[in-house]
CSV table of C-alpha atoms in Angstrom, one decimal:
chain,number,residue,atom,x,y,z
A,1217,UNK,CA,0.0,0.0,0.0
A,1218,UNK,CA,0.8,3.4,-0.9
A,1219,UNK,CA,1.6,6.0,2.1
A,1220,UNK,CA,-0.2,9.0,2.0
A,1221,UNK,CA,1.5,11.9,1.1
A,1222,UNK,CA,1.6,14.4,3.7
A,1223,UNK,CA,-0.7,16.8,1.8
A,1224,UNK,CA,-3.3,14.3,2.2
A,1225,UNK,CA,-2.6,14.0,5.6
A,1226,UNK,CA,-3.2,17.5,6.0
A,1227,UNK,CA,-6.4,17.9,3.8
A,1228,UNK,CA,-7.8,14.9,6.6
A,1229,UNK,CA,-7.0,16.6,9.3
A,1230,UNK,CA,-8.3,20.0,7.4
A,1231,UNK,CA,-11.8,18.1,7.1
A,1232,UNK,CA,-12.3,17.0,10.6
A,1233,UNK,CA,-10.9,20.4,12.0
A,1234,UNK,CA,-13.4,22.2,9.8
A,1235,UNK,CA,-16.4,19.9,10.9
A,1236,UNK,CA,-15.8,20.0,14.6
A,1237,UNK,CA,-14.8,23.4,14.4
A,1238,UNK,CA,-18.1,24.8,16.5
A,1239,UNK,CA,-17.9,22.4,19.3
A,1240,UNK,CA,-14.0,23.1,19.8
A,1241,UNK,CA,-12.9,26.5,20.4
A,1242,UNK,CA,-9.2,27.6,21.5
A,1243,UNK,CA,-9.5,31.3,21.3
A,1244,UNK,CA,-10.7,33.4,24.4
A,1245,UNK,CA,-13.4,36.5,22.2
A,1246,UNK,CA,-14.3,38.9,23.6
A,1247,UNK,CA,-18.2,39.6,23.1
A,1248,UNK,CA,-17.8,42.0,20.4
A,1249,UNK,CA,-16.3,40.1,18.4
A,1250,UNK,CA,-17.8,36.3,19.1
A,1251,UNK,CA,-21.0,37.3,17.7
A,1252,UNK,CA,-19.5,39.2,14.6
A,1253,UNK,CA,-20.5,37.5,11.9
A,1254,UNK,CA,-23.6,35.0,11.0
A,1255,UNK,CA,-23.6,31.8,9.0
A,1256,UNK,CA,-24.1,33.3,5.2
A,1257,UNK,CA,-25.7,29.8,4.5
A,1258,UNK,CA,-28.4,30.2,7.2
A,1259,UNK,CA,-29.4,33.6,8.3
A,1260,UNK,CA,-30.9,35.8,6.2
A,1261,UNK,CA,-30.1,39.7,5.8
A,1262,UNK,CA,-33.0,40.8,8.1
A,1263,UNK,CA,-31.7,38.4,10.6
A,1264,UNK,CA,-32.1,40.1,14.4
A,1265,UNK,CA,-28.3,40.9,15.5
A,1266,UNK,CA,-28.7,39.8,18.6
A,1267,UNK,CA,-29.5,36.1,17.4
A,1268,UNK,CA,-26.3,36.2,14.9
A,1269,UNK,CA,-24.3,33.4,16.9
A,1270,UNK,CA,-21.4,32.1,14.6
A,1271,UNK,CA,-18.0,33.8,13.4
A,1272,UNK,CA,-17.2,31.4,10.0
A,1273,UNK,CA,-14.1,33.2,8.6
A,1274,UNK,CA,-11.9,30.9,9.7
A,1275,UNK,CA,-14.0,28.0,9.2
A,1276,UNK,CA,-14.5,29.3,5.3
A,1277,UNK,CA,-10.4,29.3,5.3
A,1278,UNK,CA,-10.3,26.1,6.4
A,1279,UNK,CA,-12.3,25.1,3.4
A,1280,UNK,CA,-11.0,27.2,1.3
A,1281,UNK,CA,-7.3,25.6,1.8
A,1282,UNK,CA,-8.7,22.1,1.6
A,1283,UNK,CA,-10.2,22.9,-2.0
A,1284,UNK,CA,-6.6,24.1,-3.0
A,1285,UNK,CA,-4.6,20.9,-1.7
A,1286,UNK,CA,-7.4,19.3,-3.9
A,1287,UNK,CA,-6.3,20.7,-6.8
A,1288,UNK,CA,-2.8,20.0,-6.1
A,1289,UNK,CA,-2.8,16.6,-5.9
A,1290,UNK,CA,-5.2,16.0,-9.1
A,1291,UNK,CA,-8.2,15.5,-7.3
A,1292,UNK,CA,-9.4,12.3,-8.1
A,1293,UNK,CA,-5.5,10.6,-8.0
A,1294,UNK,CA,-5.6,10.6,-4.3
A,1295,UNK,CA,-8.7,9.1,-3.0
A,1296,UNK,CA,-9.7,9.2,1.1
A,1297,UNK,CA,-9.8,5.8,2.5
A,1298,UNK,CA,-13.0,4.4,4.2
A,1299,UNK,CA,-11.9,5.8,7.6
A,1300,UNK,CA,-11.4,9.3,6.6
A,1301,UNK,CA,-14.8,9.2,4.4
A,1302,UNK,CA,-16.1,8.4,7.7
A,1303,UNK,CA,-14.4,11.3,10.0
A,1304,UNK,CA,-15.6,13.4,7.0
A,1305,UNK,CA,-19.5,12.0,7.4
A,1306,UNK,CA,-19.1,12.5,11.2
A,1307,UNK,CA,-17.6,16.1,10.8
A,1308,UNK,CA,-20.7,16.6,8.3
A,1309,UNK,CA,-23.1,15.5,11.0
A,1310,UNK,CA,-22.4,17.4,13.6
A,1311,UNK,CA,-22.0,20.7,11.3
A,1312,UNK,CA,-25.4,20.1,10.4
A,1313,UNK,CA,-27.0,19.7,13.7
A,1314,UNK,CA,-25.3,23.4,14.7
A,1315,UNK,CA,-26.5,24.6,11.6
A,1316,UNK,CA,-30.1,23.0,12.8
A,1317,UNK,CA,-29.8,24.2,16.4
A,1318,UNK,CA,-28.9,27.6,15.4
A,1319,UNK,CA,-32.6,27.6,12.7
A,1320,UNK,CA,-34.5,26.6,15.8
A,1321,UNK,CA,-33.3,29.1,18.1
A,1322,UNK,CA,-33.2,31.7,15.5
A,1323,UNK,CA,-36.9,30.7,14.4
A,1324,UNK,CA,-37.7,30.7,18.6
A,1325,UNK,CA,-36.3,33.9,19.1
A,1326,UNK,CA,-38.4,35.6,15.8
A,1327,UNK,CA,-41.6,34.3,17.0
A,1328,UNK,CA,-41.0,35.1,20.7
A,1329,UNK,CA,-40.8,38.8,19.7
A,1330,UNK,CA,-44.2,38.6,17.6
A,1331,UNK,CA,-45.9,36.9,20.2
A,1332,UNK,CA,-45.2,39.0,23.1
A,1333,UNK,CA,-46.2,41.9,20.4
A,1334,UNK,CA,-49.5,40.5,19.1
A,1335,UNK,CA,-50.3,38.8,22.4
A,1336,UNK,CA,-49.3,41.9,24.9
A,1337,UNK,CA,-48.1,39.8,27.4
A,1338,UNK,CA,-48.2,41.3,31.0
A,1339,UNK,CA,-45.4,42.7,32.3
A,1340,UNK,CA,-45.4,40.5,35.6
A,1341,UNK,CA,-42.8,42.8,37.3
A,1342,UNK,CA,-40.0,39.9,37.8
A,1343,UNK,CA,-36.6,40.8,37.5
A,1344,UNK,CA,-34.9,37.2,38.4
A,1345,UNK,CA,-32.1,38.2,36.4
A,1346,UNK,CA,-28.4,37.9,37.3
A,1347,UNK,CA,-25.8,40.0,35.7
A,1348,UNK,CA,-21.9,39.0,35.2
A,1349,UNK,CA,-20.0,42.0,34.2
A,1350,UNK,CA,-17.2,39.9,33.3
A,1351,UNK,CA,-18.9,38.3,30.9
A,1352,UNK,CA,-21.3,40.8,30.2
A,1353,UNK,CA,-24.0,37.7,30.5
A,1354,UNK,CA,-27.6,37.9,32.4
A,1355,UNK,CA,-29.0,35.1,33.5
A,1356,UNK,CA,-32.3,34.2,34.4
A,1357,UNK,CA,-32.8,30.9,36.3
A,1358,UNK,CA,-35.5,28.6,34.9
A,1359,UNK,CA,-35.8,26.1,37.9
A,1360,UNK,CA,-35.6,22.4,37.0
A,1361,UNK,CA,-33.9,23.4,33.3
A,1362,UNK,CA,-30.1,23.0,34.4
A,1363,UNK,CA,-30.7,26.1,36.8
A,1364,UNK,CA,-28.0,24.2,39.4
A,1365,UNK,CA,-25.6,24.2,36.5
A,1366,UNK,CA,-25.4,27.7,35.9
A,1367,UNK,CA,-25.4,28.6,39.2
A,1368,UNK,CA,-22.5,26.2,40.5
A,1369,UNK,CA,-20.7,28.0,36.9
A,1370,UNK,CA,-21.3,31.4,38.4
A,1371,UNK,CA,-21.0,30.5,42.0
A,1372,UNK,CA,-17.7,29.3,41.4
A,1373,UNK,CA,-16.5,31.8,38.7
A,1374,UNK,CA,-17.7,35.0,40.2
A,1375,UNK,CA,-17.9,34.2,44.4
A,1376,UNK,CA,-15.1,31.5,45.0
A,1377,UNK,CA,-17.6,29.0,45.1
A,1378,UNK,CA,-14.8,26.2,45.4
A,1379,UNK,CA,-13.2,27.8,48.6
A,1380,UNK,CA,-17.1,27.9,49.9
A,1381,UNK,CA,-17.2,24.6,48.9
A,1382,UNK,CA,-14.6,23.0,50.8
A,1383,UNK,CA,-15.6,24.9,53.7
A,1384,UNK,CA,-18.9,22.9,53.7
A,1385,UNK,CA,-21.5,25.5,52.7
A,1386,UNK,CA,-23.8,24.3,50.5
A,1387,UNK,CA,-24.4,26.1,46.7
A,1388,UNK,CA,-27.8,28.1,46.9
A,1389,UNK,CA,-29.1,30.9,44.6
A,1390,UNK,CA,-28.3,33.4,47.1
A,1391,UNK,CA,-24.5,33.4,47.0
A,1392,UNK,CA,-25.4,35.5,43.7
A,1393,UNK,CA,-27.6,38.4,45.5
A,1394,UNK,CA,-24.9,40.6,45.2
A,1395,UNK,CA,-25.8,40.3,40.8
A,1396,UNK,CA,-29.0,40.4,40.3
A,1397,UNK,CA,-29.9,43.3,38.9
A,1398,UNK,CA,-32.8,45.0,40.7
A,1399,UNK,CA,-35.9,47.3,40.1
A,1400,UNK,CA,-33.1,49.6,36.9
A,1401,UNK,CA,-34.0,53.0,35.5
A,1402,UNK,CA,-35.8,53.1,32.3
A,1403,UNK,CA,-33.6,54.2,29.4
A,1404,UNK,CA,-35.8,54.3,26.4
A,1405,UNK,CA,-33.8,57.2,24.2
A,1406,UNK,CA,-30.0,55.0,24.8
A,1407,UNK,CA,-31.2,51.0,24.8
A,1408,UNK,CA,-32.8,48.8,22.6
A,1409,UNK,CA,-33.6,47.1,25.7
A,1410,UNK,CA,-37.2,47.9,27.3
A,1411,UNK,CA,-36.4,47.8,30.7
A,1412,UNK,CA,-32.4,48.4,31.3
A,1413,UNK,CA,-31.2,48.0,34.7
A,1414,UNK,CA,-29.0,50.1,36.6
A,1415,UNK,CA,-25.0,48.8,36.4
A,1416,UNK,CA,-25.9,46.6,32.8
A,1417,UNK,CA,-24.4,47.2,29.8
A,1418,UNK,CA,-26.8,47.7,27.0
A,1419,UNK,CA,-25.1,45.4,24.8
A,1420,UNK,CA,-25.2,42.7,27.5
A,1421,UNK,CA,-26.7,39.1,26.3
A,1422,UNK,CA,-29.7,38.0,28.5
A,1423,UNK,CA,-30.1,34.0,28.3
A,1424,UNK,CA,-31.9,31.2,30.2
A,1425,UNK,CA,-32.7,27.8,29.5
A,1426,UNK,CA,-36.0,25.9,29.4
A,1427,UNK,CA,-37.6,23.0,29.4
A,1428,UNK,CA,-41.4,21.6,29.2
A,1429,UNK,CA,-43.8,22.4,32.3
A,1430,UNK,CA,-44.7,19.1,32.8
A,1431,UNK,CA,-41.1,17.8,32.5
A,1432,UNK,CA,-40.0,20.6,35.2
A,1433,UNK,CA,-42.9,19.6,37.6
A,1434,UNK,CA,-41.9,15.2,37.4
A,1435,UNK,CA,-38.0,16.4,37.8
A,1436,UNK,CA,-39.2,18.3,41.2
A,1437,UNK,CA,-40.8,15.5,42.2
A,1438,UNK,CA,-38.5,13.1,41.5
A,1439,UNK,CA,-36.0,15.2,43.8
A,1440,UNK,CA,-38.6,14.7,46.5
A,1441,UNK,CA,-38.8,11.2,46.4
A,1442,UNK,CA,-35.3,10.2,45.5
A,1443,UNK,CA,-33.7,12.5,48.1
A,1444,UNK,CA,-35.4,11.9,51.4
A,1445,UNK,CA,-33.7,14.9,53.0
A,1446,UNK,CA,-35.5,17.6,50.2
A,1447,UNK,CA,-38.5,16.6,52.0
A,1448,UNK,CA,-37.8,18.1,54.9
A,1449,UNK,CA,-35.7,21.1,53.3
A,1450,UNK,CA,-39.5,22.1,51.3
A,1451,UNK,CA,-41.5,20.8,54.0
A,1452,UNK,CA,-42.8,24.5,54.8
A,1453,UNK,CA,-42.9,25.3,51.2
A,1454,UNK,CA,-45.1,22.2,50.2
A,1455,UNK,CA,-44.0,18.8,50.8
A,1456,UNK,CA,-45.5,18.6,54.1
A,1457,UNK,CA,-48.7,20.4,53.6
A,1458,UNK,CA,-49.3,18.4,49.9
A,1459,UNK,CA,-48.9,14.8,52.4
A,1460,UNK,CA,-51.6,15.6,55.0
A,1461,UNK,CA,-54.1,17.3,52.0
A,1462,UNK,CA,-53.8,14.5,49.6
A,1463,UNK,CA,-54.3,11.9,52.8
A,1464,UNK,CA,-56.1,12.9,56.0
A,1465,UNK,CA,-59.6,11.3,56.3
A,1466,UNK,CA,-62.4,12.9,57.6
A,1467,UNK,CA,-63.4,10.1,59.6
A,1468,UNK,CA,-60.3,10.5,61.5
A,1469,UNK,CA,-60.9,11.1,65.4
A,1470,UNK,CA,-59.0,13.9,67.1
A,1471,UNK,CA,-56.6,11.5,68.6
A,1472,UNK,CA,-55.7,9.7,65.6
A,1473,UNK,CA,-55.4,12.6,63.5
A,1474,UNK,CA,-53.2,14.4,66.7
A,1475,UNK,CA,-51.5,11.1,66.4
A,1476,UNK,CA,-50.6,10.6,62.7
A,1477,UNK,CA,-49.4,13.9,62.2
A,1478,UNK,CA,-47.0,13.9,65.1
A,1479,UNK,CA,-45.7,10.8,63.8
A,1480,UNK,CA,-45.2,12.9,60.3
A,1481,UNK,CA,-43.2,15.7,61.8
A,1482,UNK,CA,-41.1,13.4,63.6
A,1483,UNK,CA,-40.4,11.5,60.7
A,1484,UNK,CA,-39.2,14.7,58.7
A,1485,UNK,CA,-37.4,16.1,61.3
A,1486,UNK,CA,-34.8,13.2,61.2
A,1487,UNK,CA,-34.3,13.2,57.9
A,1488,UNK,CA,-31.4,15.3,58.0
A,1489,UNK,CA,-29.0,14.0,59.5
A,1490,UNK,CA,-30.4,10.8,58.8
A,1491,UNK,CA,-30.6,8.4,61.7
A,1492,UNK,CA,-32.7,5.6,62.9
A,1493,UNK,CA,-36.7,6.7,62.6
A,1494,UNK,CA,-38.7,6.6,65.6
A,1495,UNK,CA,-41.3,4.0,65.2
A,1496,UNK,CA,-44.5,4.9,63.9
A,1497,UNK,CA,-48.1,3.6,63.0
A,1498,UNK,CA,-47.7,0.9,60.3
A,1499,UNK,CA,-51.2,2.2,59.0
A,1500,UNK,CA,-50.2,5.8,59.0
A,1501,UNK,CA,-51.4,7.1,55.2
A,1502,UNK,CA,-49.0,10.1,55.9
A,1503,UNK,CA,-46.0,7.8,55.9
A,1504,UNK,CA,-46.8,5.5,53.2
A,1505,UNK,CA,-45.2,6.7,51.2
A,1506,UNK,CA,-43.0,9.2,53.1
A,1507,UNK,CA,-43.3,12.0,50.2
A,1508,UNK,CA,-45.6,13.3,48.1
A,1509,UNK,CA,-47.1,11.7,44.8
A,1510,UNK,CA,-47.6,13.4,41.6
A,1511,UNK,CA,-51.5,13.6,41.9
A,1512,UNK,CA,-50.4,15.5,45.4
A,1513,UNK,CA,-48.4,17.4,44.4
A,1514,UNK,CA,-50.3,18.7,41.4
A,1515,UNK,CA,-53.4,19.5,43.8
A,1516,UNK,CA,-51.5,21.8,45.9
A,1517,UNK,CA,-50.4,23.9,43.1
A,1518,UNK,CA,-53.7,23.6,42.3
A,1519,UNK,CA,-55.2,24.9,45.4
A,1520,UNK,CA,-52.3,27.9,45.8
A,1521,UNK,CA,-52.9,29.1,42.2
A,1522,UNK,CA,-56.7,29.2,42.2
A,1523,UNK,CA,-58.8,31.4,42.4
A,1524,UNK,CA,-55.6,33.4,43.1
A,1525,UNK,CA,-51.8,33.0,42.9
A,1526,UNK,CA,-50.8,33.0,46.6
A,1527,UNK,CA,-47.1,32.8,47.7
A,1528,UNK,CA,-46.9,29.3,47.9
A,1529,UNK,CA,-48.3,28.8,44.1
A,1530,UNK,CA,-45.9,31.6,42.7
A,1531,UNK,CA,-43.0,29.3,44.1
A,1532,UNK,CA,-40.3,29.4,40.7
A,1533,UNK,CA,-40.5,25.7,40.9
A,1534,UNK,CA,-43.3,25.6,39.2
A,1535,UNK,CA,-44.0,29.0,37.8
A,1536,UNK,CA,-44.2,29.3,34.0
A,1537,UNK,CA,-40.9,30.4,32.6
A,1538,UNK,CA,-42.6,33.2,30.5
A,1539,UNK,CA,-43.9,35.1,34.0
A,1540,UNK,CA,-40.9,34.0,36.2
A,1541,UNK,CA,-37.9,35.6,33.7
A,1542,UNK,CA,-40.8,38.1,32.2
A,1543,UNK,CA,-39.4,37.2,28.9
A,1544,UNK,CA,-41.3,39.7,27.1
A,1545,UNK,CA,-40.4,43.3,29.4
A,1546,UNK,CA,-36.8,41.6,30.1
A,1547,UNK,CA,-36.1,41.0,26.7
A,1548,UNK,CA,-34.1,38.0,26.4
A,1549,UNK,CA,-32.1,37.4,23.5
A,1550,UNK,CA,-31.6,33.6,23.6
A,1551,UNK,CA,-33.3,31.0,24.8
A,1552,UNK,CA,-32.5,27.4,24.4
A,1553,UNK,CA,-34.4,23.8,24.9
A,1554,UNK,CA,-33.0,21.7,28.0
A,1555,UNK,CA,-34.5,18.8,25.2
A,1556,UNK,CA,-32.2,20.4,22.7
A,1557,UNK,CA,-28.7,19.9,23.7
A,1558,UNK,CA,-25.9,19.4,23.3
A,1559,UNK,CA,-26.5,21.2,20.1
A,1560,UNK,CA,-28.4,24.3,21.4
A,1561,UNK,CA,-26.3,24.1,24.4
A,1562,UNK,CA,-22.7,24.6,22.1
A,1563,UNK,CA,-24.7,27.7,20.3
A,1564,UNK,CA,-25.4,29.3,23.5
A,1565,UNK,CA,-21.9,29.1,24.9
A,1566,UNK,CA,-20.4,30.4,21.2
A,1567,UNK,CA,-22.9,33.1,21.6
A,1568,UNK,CA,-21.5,33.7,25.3
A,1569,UNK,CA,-18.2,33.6,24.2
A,1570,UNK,CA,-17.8,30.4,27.0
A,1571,UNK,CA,-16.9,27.9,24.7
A,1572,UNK,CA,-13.9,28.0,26.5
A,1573,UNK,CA,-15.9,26.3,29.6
A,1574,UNK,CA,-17.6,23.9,27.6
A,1575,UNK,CA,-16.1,20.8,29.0
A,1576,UNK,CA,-17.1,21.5,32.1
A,1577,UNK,CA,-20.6,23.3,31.6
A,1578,UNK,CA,-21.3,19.7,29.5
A,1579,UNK,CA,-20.3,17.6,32.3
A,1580,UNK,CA,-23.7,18.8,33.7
A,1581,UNK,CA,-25.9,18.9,30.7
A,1582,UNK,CA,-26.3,16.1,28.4
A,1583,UNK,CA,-22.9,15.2,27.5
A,1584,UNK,CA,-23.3,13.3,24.0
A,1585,UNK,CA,-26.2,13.6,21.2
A,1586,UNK,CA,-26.6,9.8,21.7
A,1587,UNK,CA,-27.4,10.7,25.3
A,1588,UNK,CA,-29.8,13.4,24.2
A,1589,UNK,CA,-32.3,11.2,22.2
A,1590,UNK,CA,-32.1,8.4,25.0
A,1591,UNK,CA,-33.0,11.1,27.5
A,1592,UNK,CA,-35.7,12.9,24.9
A,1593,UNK,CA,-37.3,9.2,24.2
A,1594,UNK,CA,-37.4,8.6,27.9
A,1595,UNK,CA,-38.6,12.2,28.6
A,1596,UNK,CA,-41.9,11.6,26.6
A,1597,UNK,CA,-42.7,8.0,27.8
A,1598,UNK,CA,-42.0,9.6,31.3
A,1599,UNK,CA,-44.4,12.7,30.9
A,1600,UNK,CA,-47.4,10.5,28.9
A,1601,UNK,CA,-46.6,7.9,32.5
A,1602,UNK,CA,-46.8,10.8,34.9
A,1603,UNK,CA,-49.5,12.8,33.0
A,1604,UNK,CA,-52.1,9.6,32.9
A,1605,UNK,CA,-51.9,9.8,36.9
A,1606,UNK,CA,-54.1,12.6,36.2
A,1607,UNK,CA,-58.0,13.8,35.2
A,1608,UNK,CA,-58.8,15.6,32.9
A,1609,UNK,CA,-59.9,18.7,35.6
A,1610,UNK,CA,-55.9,18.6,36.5
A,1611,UNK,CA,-54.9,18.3,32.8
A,1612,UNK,CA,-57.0,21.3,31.6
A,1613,UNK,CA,-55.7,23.5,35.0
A,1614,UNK,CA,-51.7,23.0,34.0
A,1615,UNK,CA,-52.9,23.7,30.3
A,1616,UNK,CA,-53.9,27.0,31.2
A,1617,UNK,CA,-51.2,27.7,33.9
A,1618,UNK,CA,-48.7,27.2,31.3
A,1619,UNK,CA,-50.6,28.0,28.3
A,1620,UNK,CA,-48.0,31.2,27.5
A,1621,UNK,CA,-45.3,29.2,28.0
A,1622,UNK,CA,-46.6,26.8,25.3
A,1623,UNK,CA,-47.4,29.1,22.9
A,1624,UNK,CA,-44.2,31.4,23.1
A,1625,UNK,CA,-41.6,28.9,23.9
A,1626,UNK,CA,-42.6,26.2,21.6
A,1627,UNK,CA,-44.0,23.3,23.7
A,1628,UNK,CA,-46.7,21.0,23.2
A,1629,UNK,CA,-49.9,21.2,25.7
A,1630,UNK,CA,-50.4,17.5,27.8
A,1631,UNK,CA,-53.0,15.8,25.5
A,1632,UNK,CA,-56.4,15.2,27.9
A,1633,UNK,CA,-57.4,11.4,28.6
C-alpha cells in the first residue's frame, strides 16, 4: 500500500478540523467580536443581530485551503480511504445539527418577539435576572432546566464557590444576591432594551434555559422522592402540607389525627442527618409513602394558584418560565431547549463567548447527542406515565397555567385522557 502523502494527511486533518470546528474553540473573544458574523448559508439579511451566533471566517479558510490541496494533488488521484470518508460523514453531521440548532433558536427567538407583540403579554414585574460584568451575561434561572448548572458555573467563577465549597457551605441561589440586577431606570432614548437595569451594559446578552412544564414539575418531584432529605428542606414550602391534604380522612378522630401527624413531623425532622426513625403507626397514610405523589403534588399547586396566585403557588418551581424571567419586558435574547442539547447548548456558549468552559458546563448537561435522544425518548414515555396519573380537571388547570409558556416557547400542551 501506498503512504499517504503528507498533503493528504493535512487535507484529513483540514476536514475534521473544519467539521468540529463549532464544538471546539481555543481562542478566548471577547463579546464583540464572538458574535460578529452570521452563517451566510443560514441567516438571512434581516436576521435580528442579537441572534447572529457564529464567526465562519476561519472556518470558510479552512475550506478554502482544503479545495486548494485538492487541486494540487489531481483530485481524483488521491482518494480518502473508508476511515477518513467516515471522519468526513461524522464532521458533516455534527455541522449540520449546529447549523439545525442555530434555525430553531433563530426561528424561537423571531416568534418570541411577535408573540409577546400580538399577544401583549403582562409585564409580571420579575426581575430574576443575574448579571456578570465579566462576561457581560444575564442570567435568568429557569428552575428544573439545568438552573443548578449555571449557578455552581457562576458560583464558582464569580464568588469563590470552590473555597465555599470545601468549607462545607452548600451552593444556593443566594450566594449570587450581590448580581442580580434589581428594580433599573428606564432608558428608552439609549437602549434597545425595554427595561435596562442600573450597572448593565446595553449590549449585554440576557439567556436562560427551558424545558417543558410538565417535565420541570416530574424532575421536582422526583427530587422529592429520591432524596429523602429535600423533603424536609420544602416541607414548609409544600412537601409537608401536599402529604396531609392529599391523605387525612375525615373520619379520623381527634386522637388519631393528633397522632398521625406527630408521627409525620417526627419523621421529617430526622431526615437530616439521617438516623434511625422513631417508630410509627404501620397504617399511617402520611407515611406510606414518606413523600408526596404526583397527583399531590399537582393539587396543591392547584389549590395555591386558584382562584388566586398565593405565595406558595408563585413558588419558581413551578412557575411558567414566561412570567418568572418576564421574557417579554426583560427582553431575552436567547433562549434554548433543556430537550435540545448538546447542540443548542454549544450555540449558547459560542454566543456567550464560554466555549472556552464547555467541558465543564457539559459535564452537567447532556454530554453526547446519543445521550440526548435516549433522555428525549425517555422524557416523553416519562411525561405520557406521569401525565395519565391525572384527570382531565388537573390536565385542563396545567394547560392554562402554562398556556404562554406553550405558545411562546414552543411546547406541546399534555393531551387530555
Amino acid at each position: 500500500m501506498r503512504k499517504p502523502s503528507s498533503l493528504t494527511i493535512f487535507r484529513i486533518f483540514l476536514t475534521t478540523i473544519a467539521g468540529f470546528w463549532f464544538l471546539v474553540s481555543y481562542k478566548t473573544r471577547e463579546k464583540e467580536t464572538c458574535c460578529a458574523a452570521p452563517l451566510d448559508s443560514v441567516l438571512t439579511s434581516n436576521t435580528h443581530p442579537k441572534d447572529r451566533v457564529f464567526q465562519n471566517d476561519d472556518l470558510e479558510n479552512l475550506l478554502s485551503k482544503q479545495e486548494e490541496l485538492s487541486d494540487m494533488e489531481g483530485g481524483g488521484n488521491e482518494q480518502l480511504s473508508q476511515q477518513d470518508n467516515l471522519q468526513s460523514g461524522q464532521a458533516a453531521n455534527v455541522s449540520s445539527e449546529l447549523l439545525e440548532a442555530e434555525r430553531r433558536i433563530e426561528q424561537r427567538m423571531k416568534h418570541l418577539r411577535e408573540q409577546c407583540e400580538e399577544l401583549r403579554v403582562p409585564h409580571y414585574k420579575l426581575y430574576n435576572l443575574y448579571y456578570f460584568d465579566r462576561f457581560n451575561v444575564a442570567w435568568c434561572p429557569t428552575f428544573k432546566a439545568s438552573s443548578s448548572t449555571w449557578r455552581d458555573f457562576f458560583i464558582d467563577e464569580m464568588v469563590g464557590g470552590y473555597a465555599k465549597h470545601r468549607s462545607g457551605q452548600k451552593y444556593h441561589l443566594g450566594m449570587l444576591e450581590e448580581f442580580a440586577l434589581g428594580h433599573g431606570k428606564r432608558d428608552w432614548s439609549n437602549s434597545p432594551r425595554k427595561l435596562k437595569f442600573s450597572g448593565e451594559r446595553a449590549d449585554s446578552t440576557r439567556f436562560t434555559v427551558v424545558r417543558h412544564p410538565l417535565s420541570r414539575l416530574i424532575s421536582h418531584l422526583l427530587k422529592a422522592q429520591n432524596l429523602p432529605y429535600e423533603v424536609k428542606r420544602q416541607k414548609d414550602v409544600w412537601t409537608r402540607e401536599a402529604i396531609m391534604n392529599g391523605r387525612e380522612n375525615r373520619d379520623w378522630d381527634d386522637l388519631t389525627r393528633l397522632k398521625y401527624e406527630q408521627e409525620l413531623n417526627t419523621y421529617i425532622s430526622e431526615l437530616e442527618p439521617a438516623v434511625d426513625h422513631t417508630p410509627y403507626s404501620p397504617d399511617n397514610p402520611y407515611l406510606h409513602p414518606p413523600y408526596p405523589t404526583f397527583v399531590e403534588m399537582v393539587n396543591f399547586i392547584m389549590k395555591h394558584r386558584t382562584p388566586r396566585v398565593d405565595q406558595k403557588g408563585a413558588n419558581g418551581h413551578w412557575r411558567p418560565a414566561v412570567e418568572f424571567c418576564d421574557v417579554c419586558m426583560n427582553t431575552l435574547d436567547i433562549i434554548i431547549h433543556l430537550e435540545e442539547e448538546p447542540a443548542e447548548l454549544m450555540v449558547l456558549l459560542n454566543k456567550l463567548g464560554l466555549m472556552r468552559f464547555k467541558d465543564r458546563l457539559s459535564q452537567k448537561h447532556n454530554a453526547s447527542k446519543q445521550d440526548v435522544d435516549n433522555s428525549k425518548s425517555k422524557s416523553k414515555d416519562l411525561m405520557k406515565q406521569y401525565a395519565d396519573m391525572l384527570n382531565n380537571n388537573q390536565i385542563r388547570f396545567l394547560n392554562k397555567m402554562y398556556a404562554k409558556d406553550y405558545m411562546l416557547l414552543g411546547y406541546e400542551p399534555i393531551p387530555e385522557r
